[in-house]
Every structure is written in structure tokens, then in C-alpha cells.
Short mmCIF file of C-alpha atoms and ligand atoms in Angstrom, two decimals:
data_model
loop_
_atom_site.label_atom_id
_atom_site.label_comp_id
_atom_site.label_asym_id
_atom_site.label_seq_id
_atom_site.Cartn_x
_atom_site.Cartn_y
_atom_site.Cartn_z
CA MET A 222 167.70 152.29 117.25
CA THR A 223 168.88 148.97 118.01
CA ASP A 224 172.14 148.21 116.24
CA ARG A 225 173.21 145.27 117.92
CA LEU A 226 171.50 141.48 118.78
CA THR A 227 172.87 138.85 120.86
CA ILE A 228 171.14 135.81 121.03
CA ARG A 229 171.31 132.42 122.43
CA ARG A 230 173.13 130.13 119.37
CA PRO A 231 169.87 128.99 116.91
CA ASP A 232 168.92 125.65 115.45
CA ASP A 233 167.34 124.64 112.00
CA TRP A 234 164.47 122.55 112.52
CA HIS A 235 164.59 121.11 109.10
CA LEU A 236 167.59 120.88 106.89
CA HIS A 237 168.68 119.26 103.61
CA LEU A 238 172.65 118.62 103.66
CA ARG A 239 172.97 115.97 100.86
CA ASP A 240 175.93 113.90 100.48
CA GLY A 241 179.52 113.78 99.08
CA GLU A 242 181.19 117.07 97.53
CA MET A 243 177.47 118.87 98.13
CA LEU A 244 177.87 118.09 101.77
CA LYS A 245 181.08 119.29 102.08
CA ALA A 246 180.21 122.30 100.24
CA VAL A 247 177.01 123.24 102.00
CA LEU A 248 177.68 122.16 105.73
CA PRO A 249 180.32 125.08 106.73
CA GLU A 250 176.98 127.54 105.69
CA THR A 251 174.86 126.06 108.36
CA THR A 252 177.75 125.40 111.24
CA ARG A 253 178.97 128.77 110.98
CA HIS A 254 175.66 130.05 112.63
CA PHE A 255 173.60 126.95 113.64
CA ALA A 256 174.43 124.69 117.06
CA ARG A 257 172.11 121.87 115.67
CA ALA A 258 169.90 121.17 112.80
CA ILE A 259 167.16 118.17 111.92
CA ILE A 260 168.87 116.39 108.99
CA MET A 261 166.60 115.59 106.23
CA PRO A 262 166.42 111.86 105.19
CA ASN A 263 165.88 112.17 101.37
CA LEU A 264 168.91 110.80 100.07
CA VAL A 265 168.92 108.79 96.84
CA PRO A 266 168.64 105.77 98.32
CA PRO A 267 166.80 107.73 101.38
CA VAL A 268 167.86 107.23 105.30
CA VAL A 269 165.26 104.38 106.24
CA THR A 270 166.88 102.21 108.80
CA ALA A 271 169.29 103.44 112.08
CA ALA A 272 172.16 101.71 110.40
CA ASP A 273 171.58 104.10 107.69
CA ALA A 274 171.26 107.24 109.77
CA ALA A 275 174.56 106.36 111.69
CA ASP A 276 176.28 106.23 108.69
CA TYR A 277 174.98 109.54 107.43
CA ARG A 278 175.74 110.90 110.90
CA ASP A 279 178.97 109.76 110.42
CA ARG A 280 179.78 111.28 106.79
CA ILE A 281 178.54 114.57 108.29
CA MET A 282 180.68 114.66 111.62
CA TRP A 283 183.74 113.67 109.29
CA ALA A 284 182.83 116.81 106.45
CA LYS A 285 182.07 119.31 109.37
CA PRO A 286 184.52 121.91 109.85
CA LYS A 287 187.06 121.01 112.85
CA ASN A 288 186.63 124.03 115.02
CA SER A 289 182.50 123.32 114.83
CA ASP A 290 180.89 121.53 117.54
CA PHE A 291 177.79 121.23 115.39
CA LYS A 292 175.42 118.59 116.33
CA PRO A 293 173.32 116.75 113.11
CA LEU A 294 169.89 115.42 114.70
CA MET A 295 169.23 112.36 112.68
CA THR A 296 166.07 111.50 111.10
CA LEU A 297 164.52 108.37 109.56
CA TYR A 298 162.41 108.48 106.14
CA LEU A 299 159.14 106.84 107.10
CA THR A 300 158.27 103.85 104.39
CA GLU A 301 155.56 101.09 104.69
CA ASP A 302 158.22 99.27 105.55
CA THR A 303 159.85 100.70 108.53
CA GLU A 304 160.03 98.26 111.35
CA VAL A 305 158.87 99.46 114.99
CA ARG A 306 161.84 97.96 116.60
CA ASP A 307 164.49 99.84 114.60
CA VAL A 308 162.63 102.65 115.26
CA ARG A 309 162.66 102.29 118.66
CA ALA A 310 165.91 101.25 119.19
CA ALA A 311 166.97 104.23 117.58
CA ALA A 312 165.14 106.55 119.52
CA GLU A 313 166.21 104.79 122.75
CA ILE A 314 169.90 105.73 121.76
CA GLY A 315 169.30 109.32 120.89
CA LEU A 316 170.31 108.62 117.28
CA ILE A 317 166.94 109.87 115.56
CA HIS A 318 164.95 112.37 116.54
CA ALA A 319 162.31 112.61 114.24
CA LEU A 320 160.73 110.16 111.74
CA LYS A 321 159.77 112.48 108.25
CA LEU A 322 156.66 111.40 106.71
CA TYR A 323 156.78 112.69 102.72
CA PRO A 324 153.71 111.17 100.63
CA ALA A 325 154.70 109.14 97.84
CA GLY A 326 155.89 111.67 94.90
CA ALA A 327 155.68 114.90 96.70
CA THR A 328 158.96 116.43 96.27
CA THR A 329 162.47 116.04 95.43
CA ASN A 330 163.49 112.06 96.23
CA SER A 331 160.03 111.46 97.73
CA GLN A 332 159.59 108.03 95.67
CA SER A 333 159.69 106.09 98.54
CA GLY A 334 157.13 108.09 100.34
CA VAL A 335 153.74 106.74 102.11
CA ARG A 336 150.97 105.51 99.94
CA ASP A 337 148.86 103.62 102.13
CA PHE A 338 148.89 105.05 105.42
CA LYS A 339 147.12 101.99 107.25
CA LYS A 340 150.60 100.32 106.58
CA VAL A 341 152.34 102.99 109.16
CA THR A 342 150.11 102.99 111.60
CA ARG A 343 152.04 100.68 114.32
CA VAL A 344 154.85 102.93 113.63
CA LEU A 345 153.12 105.87 114.47
CA GLU A 346 151.81 104.29 117.63
CA THR A 347 155.06 103.54 118.75
CA MET A 348 156.27 106.93 117.96
CA ALA A 349 153.23 108.29 120.39
CA GLN A 350 153.82 105.88 122.99
CA ILE A 351 157.54 107.27 122.96
CA GLY A 352 157.42 110.59 122.32
CA LEU A 353 159.29 110.99 119.24
CA PRO A 354 157.95 113.53 116.78
CA LEU A 355 156.87 112.73 113.07
CA CYS A 356 157.47 115.12 110.72
CA VAL A 357 155.41 115.64 107.47
CA HIS A 358 155.52 117.43 104.24
CA GLY A 359 152.29 118.67 103.93
CA GLU A 360 151.12 118.20 100.82
CA VAL A 361 148.76 115.65 98.96
CA THR A 362 150.62 114.33 95.97
CA ASN A 363 147.01 113.78 93.55
CA PRO A 364 147.30 114.78 90.38
CA GLU A 365 144.04 116.36 90.38
CA VAL A 366 144.63 118.51 93.12
CA ASP A 367 145.84 121.67 92.31
CA ILE A 368 149.60 122.48 93.27
CA PHE A 369 148.30 125.79 95.52
CA ASP A 370 145.68 123.26 97.07
CA ARG A 371 147.83 120.59 98.04
CA GLU A 372 148.77 121.78 101.64
CA ALA A 373 145.36 122.46 102.81
CA ALA A 374 143.82 119.30 101.08
CA PHE A 375 146.66 117.26 103.20
CA ILE A 376 145.35 118.57 106.35
CA GLU A 377 141.76 117.68 105.92
CA ARG A 378 142.15 114.04 104.16
CA VAL A 379 145.94 112.72 105.78
CA LEU A 380 146.96 114.94 108.62
CA ASP A 381 143.50 115.40 110.11
CA PRO A 382 142.75 112.46 110.09
CA ILE A 383 146.13 110.59 111.25
CA ARG A 384 145.97 113.12 114.30
CA ARG A 385 142.37 112.06 115.53
CA GLU A 386 143.28 108.32 114.92
CA ILE A 387 146.31 108.89 117.00
CA PRO A 388 145.77 111.56 119.27
CA GLU A 389 149.25 111.58 121.47
CA LEU A 390 151.48 111.71 118.16
CA ARG A 391 153.68 114.76 118.34
CA VAL A 392 153.36 116.12 114.68
CA VAL A 393 155.55 119.12 113.09
CA MET A 394 153.94 120.22 110.43
CA GLU A 395 156.91 121.37 108.70
CA HIS A 396 157.52 124.29 105.95
CA ILE A 397 154.19 125.40 106.22
CA THR A 398 153.12 127.78 103.32
CA THR A 399 149.30 128.84 103.85
CA LYS A 400 146.79 130.56 106.44
CA ASP A 401 145.44 126.81 106.56
CA GLY A 402 148.69 125.78 108.02
CA VAL A 403 149.27 128.64 110.50
CA ASP A 404 145.32 128.19 111.37
CA TYR A 405 145.31 124.42 111.94
CA VAL A 406 148.68 124.19 113.86
CA ALA A 407 147.60 127.33 115.71
CA GLY A 408 144.48 125.59 116.79
CA GLY A 409 145.90 122.27 117.36
CA GLY A 410 147.08 121.92 121.24
CA ASP A 411 150.48 121.17 122.41
CA THR A 412 151.11 117.93 119.99
CA ILE A 413 151.41 119.76 116.84
CA ALA A 414 153.99 122.74 116.15
CA GLY A 415 154.58 124.32 112.61
CA THR A 416 158.24 125.36 110.92
CA ILE A 417 158.40 127.95 108.54
CA THR A 418 160.98 128.93 106.29
CA VAL A 419 162.97 132.13 105.77
CA HIS A 420 162.03 132.10 101.91
CA HIS A 421 158.24 131.89 102.45
CA LEU A 422 158.59 134.88 104.90
CA VAL A 423 159.92 136.90 101.74
CA ILE A 424 158.42 135.47 98.50
CA ASN A 425 154.98 134.96 97.14
CA ARG A 426 153.96 132.96 93.89
CA ASN A 427 154.63 136.23 92.14
CA HIS A 428 158.39 136.34 92.93
CA ILE A 429 158.13 132.68 91.19
CA LEU A 430 156.40 133.56 88.00
CA ALA A 431 155.44 137.14 87.27
CA GLY A 432 157.67 139.03 84.71
CA GLY A 433 159.24 136.04 83.92
CA ILE A 434 160.11 132.90 85.55
CA ARG A 435 162.50 132.47 88.18
CA PRO A 436 163.76 128.73 89.04
CA HIS A 437 165.82 129.91 92.18
CA TYR A 438 162.46 130.73 93.93
CA TYR A 439 160.73 127.38 92.91
CA CYS A 440 160.77 125.27 96.01
CA LEU A 441 157.96 122.68 97.29
CA PRO A 442 155.55 123.19 98.91
CA VAL A 443 155.38 126.37 96.60
CA ALA A 444 154.94 130.08 97.49
CA LYS A 445 151.41 130.69 97.81
CA ARG A 446 149.34 133.95 97.55
CA GLU A 447 150.42 137.01 99.15
CA GLU A 448 147.56 136.88 101.93
CA HIS A 449 149.49 133.26 102.67
CA ARG A 450 152.76 134.93 103.30
CA ILE A 451 151.61 137.93 105.58
CA ALA A 452 149.88 134.85 107.54
CA LEU A 453 153.48 133.23 107.92
CA ARG A 454 154.92 136.50 108.97
CA ALA A 455 152.38 137.14 111.66
CA ALA A 456 152.91 133.28 112.85
CA ALA A 457 156.40 133.70 113.03
CA THR A 458 156.75 137.09 114.52
CA SER A 459 154.01 136.46 117.22
CA GLY A 460 156.05 134.83 119.63
CA ASP A 461 153.80 132.16 119.58
CA PRO A 462 156.24 129.00 120.66
CA THR A 463 153.98 126.66 118.03
CA PHE A 464 155.95 128.14 115.27
CA PHE A 465 159.74 127.69 115.20
CA LEU A 466 162.27 128.05 112.25
CA GLY A 467 162.96 125.13 110.10
CA THR A 468 164.96 126.63 107.00
CA ASP A 469 164.36 124.19 104.63
CA SER A 470 167.57 125.12 102.72
CA ALA A 471 167.70 122.85 100.02
CA PRO A 472 170.73 123.11 97.63
CA HIS A 473 171.00 121.84 94.05
CA THR A 474 173.70 122.73 91.55
CA ASP A 475 172.26 125.32 89.00
CA ALA A 476 172.28 122.92 86.34
CA ALA A 477 169.84 120.86 87.92
CA LYS A 478 167.37 123.92 88.63
CA LEU A 479 167.88 125.39 85.53
CA GLN A 480 166.63 123.27 83.03
CA PRO A 481 162.84 122.40 81.64
CA CYS A 482 161.88 120.20 84.71
CA GLY A 483 164.23 122.26 87.33
CA CYS A 484 164.37 120.51 90.76
CA ALA A 485 162.42 122.17 93.79
CA GLY A 486 164.57 123.64 96.74
CA CYS A 487 165.96 127.39 97.89
CA PHE A 488 169.37 127.58 99.44
CA THR A 489 169.19 129.79 102.50
CA ALA A 490 172.14 128.61 104.60
CA PRO A 491 174.50 131.45 103.87
CA ASN A 492 172.09 134.47 104.32
CA GLY A 493 169.22 132.79 106.46
CA LEU A 494 169.94 134.98 109.46
CA SER A 495 170.54 138.17 108.13
CA ILE A 496 167.42 137.92 106.51
CA LEU A 497 165.33 136.88 109.32
CA ALA A 498 166.41 139.57 111.37
CA GLN A 499 165.59 141.91 108.91
CA VAL A 500 162.09 140.66 108.89
CA PHE A 501 161.48 140.35 111.88
CA GLU A 502 162.94 144.09 112.73
CA GLU A 503 160.54 145.34 109.67
CA ASP A 504 157.60 143.74 111.74
CA GLY A 505 158.74 145.42 114.48
CA ALA A 506 159.50 141.76 116.49
CA LEU A 507 163.41 142.21 116.79
CA ASP A 508 162.76 141.17 120.24
CA ARG A 509 160.82 137.46 119.23
CA LEU A 510 163.84 136.64 117.06
CA GLU A 511 165.41 134.70 119.75
CA GLY A 512 161.98 132.64 120.58
CA PHE A 513 161.79 131.84 116.68
CA VAL A 514 165.28 130.42 116.05
CA SER A 515 166.50 129.32 119.22
CA GLU A 516 164.27 128.43 121.89
CA TYR A 517 160.53 127.26 120.77
CA GLY A 518 162.24 124.50 118.84
CA PRO A 519 164.00 122.75 121.38
CA ARG A 520 161.23 123.18 123.75
CA PHE A 521 159.10 121.31 121.21
CA TYR A 522 161.73 118.79 120.31
CA ARG A 523 162.31 118.20 124.09
CA LEU A 524 166.20 119.47 124.00
CA PRO A 525 168.04 121.61 125.97
CA LEU A 526 168.29 125.10 124.74
CA ASN A 527 171.79 126.08 123.35
CA ASP A 528 174.43 127.71 125.59
CA GLY A 529 176.30 129.59 123.13
CA THR A 530 175.32 133.14 121.42
CA VAL A 531 175.39 134.52 118.26
CA THR A 532 175.85 138.53 118.08
CA LEU A 533 174.24 140.11 114.87
CA GLU A 534 175.17 143.88 113.89
CA LYS A 535 173.48 146.29 111.70
CA GLY A 536 175.55 148.44 109.33
CA PRO A 537 176.35 149.12 105.65
CA PRO A 538 174.44 146.09 103.22
CA VAL A 539 175.78 142.27 103.66
CA GLU A 540 178.05 141.31 100.90
CA TYR A 541 177.40 137.42 100.54
CA PRO A 542 178.14 135.52 97.23
CA ALA A 543 175.43 135.20 94.59
CA GLN A 544 176.48 131.43 94.65
CA ILE A 545 178.73 128.77 96.21
CA GLU A 546 181.02 126.53 94.52
CA THR A 547 180.58 122.75 95.16
CA GLY A 548 182.40 119.70 93.53
CA ASP A 549 179.11 118.91 91.82
CA GLY A 550 178.73 122.60 90.41
CA PRO A 551 177.49 125.95 91.50
CA VAL A 552 174.83 126.44 94.24
CA THR A 553 172.78 129.74 93.99
CA VAL A 554 172.12 131.45 97.33
CA PHE A 555 168.55 132.46 97.74
CA ASP A 556 168.10 136.19 96.71
CA PRO A 557 165.91 138.19 99.20
CA GLY A 558 165.40 140.50 96.60
CA MET A 559 166.53 143.61 99.13
CA PRO A 560 169.73 144.70 100.62
CA LEU A 561 170.59 143.16 104.02
CA TYR A 562 171.92 145.01 106.91
CA TRP A 563 172.23 142.70 109.68
CA ARG A 564 175.15 140.39 109.53
CA VAL A 565 175.96 137.95 112.04
CA VAL A 566 179.40 139.29 113.30
CA ASP A 567 180.13 136.47 116.22
C1 LIG B 859 163.82 119.85 98.94
C2 LIG B 859 164.66 118.92 98.74
O1 LIG B 859 165.25 119.93 97.47
O2 LIG B 859 165.22 118.05 98.98
N1 LIG B 859 163.00 120.70 98.33
C3 LIG B 859 162.18 121.49 98.51
O3 LIG B 859 161.90 122.37 97.76
N2 LIG B 859 162.08 122.23 99.73
C4 LIG B 859 162.56 118.50 99.45
C5 LIG B 859 161.52 119.06 100.49
O4 LIG B 859 161.55 119.38 101.37
O5 LIG B 859 160.49 119.14 99.84
ZN1 LIG B 860 162.88 119.98 102.81
#
């Protein structure tokens, strides 16, 4: 039986770090295990220009633990006013690694998102030309579409038409939550990849709603039926390089989560790797964990693999805090609902 596992140091291809006090408190939870992360730009106001991204990167570098060589991979929030020149220049100097498409109103802080996709065609064409990936939050926001159907509707109404119009555009369909997402990405050739979160491998919609409402499991895209969770697990553990880790670790204070209209987001940075090791072991795929967390992401983003390693060891249940303290208030850590046995030791 394997009880020790050394893998190449992982990266997180979708992460919310926030700003100010929250940034300071949550960043060490990621830098402890991950070498790099794609940093989501949905601050208020959002990170829309190269200058915004450079400033935000500086604040992250300043907030990070002094002994850490963590590298934030910056992104811009795509708006109808995004300028081709700005994107091109920021990509050329290696400042940004993707643009993020939020359909307007899809999720936390997405008011500035795109309403009319025709208005961003020139930017998308430029991205296709220079190979800069488009990260998409794959949900439509039309009020008449049921929240559980929004991912499938996005593929059909938005994503597929964009990809047909601009076939060279490289797309990461982020935090996929459905079998439809898995199938679309798997059958989409080498211009598309899909990221999968930690929590969507563990919870289905019953965890949020059955036997009482559990706001800490509410995230967007919302967890779906069990059959979808099973499809996500199969994709993650398959060894198919089209699927890789993007935790979507999205901290909100308990005060913001626990209210009549609570925020969406699961905070998985502290225990994400322990959970993943367990998930992969349960599915008999521990040997495929490294590909999912450390290899397929850089391959799609055309970045070098990390040099360092992390070692996980299996032993008595891992202890991790139920909450972390931040200057803005406590943030609850995602509860996988099972004891975890794999700990990161090195
Ligand atoms: C994210 C957040 O809080 O910024 N929330 C979430 O549930 N994932 C936004 C997002 O990525 O949708
Ligand atoms: Zn996110």
C-alpha cells in the first residue's frame, strides 16, 4: 500500500485571492503547496487593464510570505471596452496569461462582464492570433434559464458559436460541473481544456440542500446531480490531459456567506491537496494525481513544468482549522464531509 507520494509541485489554474486583509490571510494557504496560480480578476473594481494587473501583481508579491517563490499568473477581466493594444502588450511582456470572460451577472462581482459578444470579437481574434487563452465562466445568466441548466445552455448558446467563429481561439472552460461540460471539452480538440475544482469532485446538490441549507457548499457554478459529480471524477482521474486542476478557491467571510442572500464560493486552499489525494486514491488513480495537478495545466498554458516537488504522506486524520482568521473576519474552510488521511509533509 502506498503511504508516501512525491509529485512535482502543483499549480492552481483558477484562484481567487481578493485584496487587502483578505489577500494577506488567504495567500499563504495557497503558497504553502502551489508554485503558481491563475489569479482571477473579479475584484471590485475589476482588473481590466494591464496597469491594473501590474498593480495587483505587486500587491500579491508584497503580501506573500517572504520565503515563498510563488508566482501569480495574472489575468484581465474581459469587458466590452477591453483594448486590443493593451492586451497584446500585456501578453508580450508576460504580464498576463489569459483573459477572463464572465457573462454579465453570472457570479460574484461580474457586473462588468460581457453582454454583447460581438463587441469583443476583435479582442478574441487577437488572442487567437497570439495564442492567449480565454478562460470562461461557463454559465448563461438569462433569468429564464434554470440555474442547474446554465452550463449546458452556455455551451450551446455562447461557447460553441464563439469557437466556430474563431476556431483558433484557445479556451479554458473553467470549473466544469456537468457531464455536458466534460463531454464538450473532451470532444473539443486541442484548442480547449477544462478545469475542475476540488469541491465539485466531492459534493453534489444534495450536500447543499438536503436536510438543511448549507451556505458553505454554495458556489457557482452550483454543484449538480450526483451523475454529474461522477462524470467529473471520471474526467479528473482519467489521465486525459484536457482536464486539470483549477480549485476556484473563493474565500468569503462567514458574515458574507451566512445571510439571506449569501455569497457563492468554497474556500479549499488549505485542504485541497489532501482532498484530491484521497479522491484519486479512492478511484484507484493515485498515479494520475501528478498529471492533473502539476503537468496538464502548464502544458495547456505553454509554460514550463515546476522543478520542485511536494510530498504527501498517509497517516492519522489530518487536522486543519475549520476557519481561518482574516482582518475582515473568519473564513470557513471547505468541509469535505470525511476524515482526510493524506497530509502534505514537505
Ligand atoms: C467566485 C467568487 O467568489 O469570486 N465564486 C464562486 O462561487 N466560484 C466567483 C466565480 O468564480 O464564479
Ligand atoms: Zn472562480
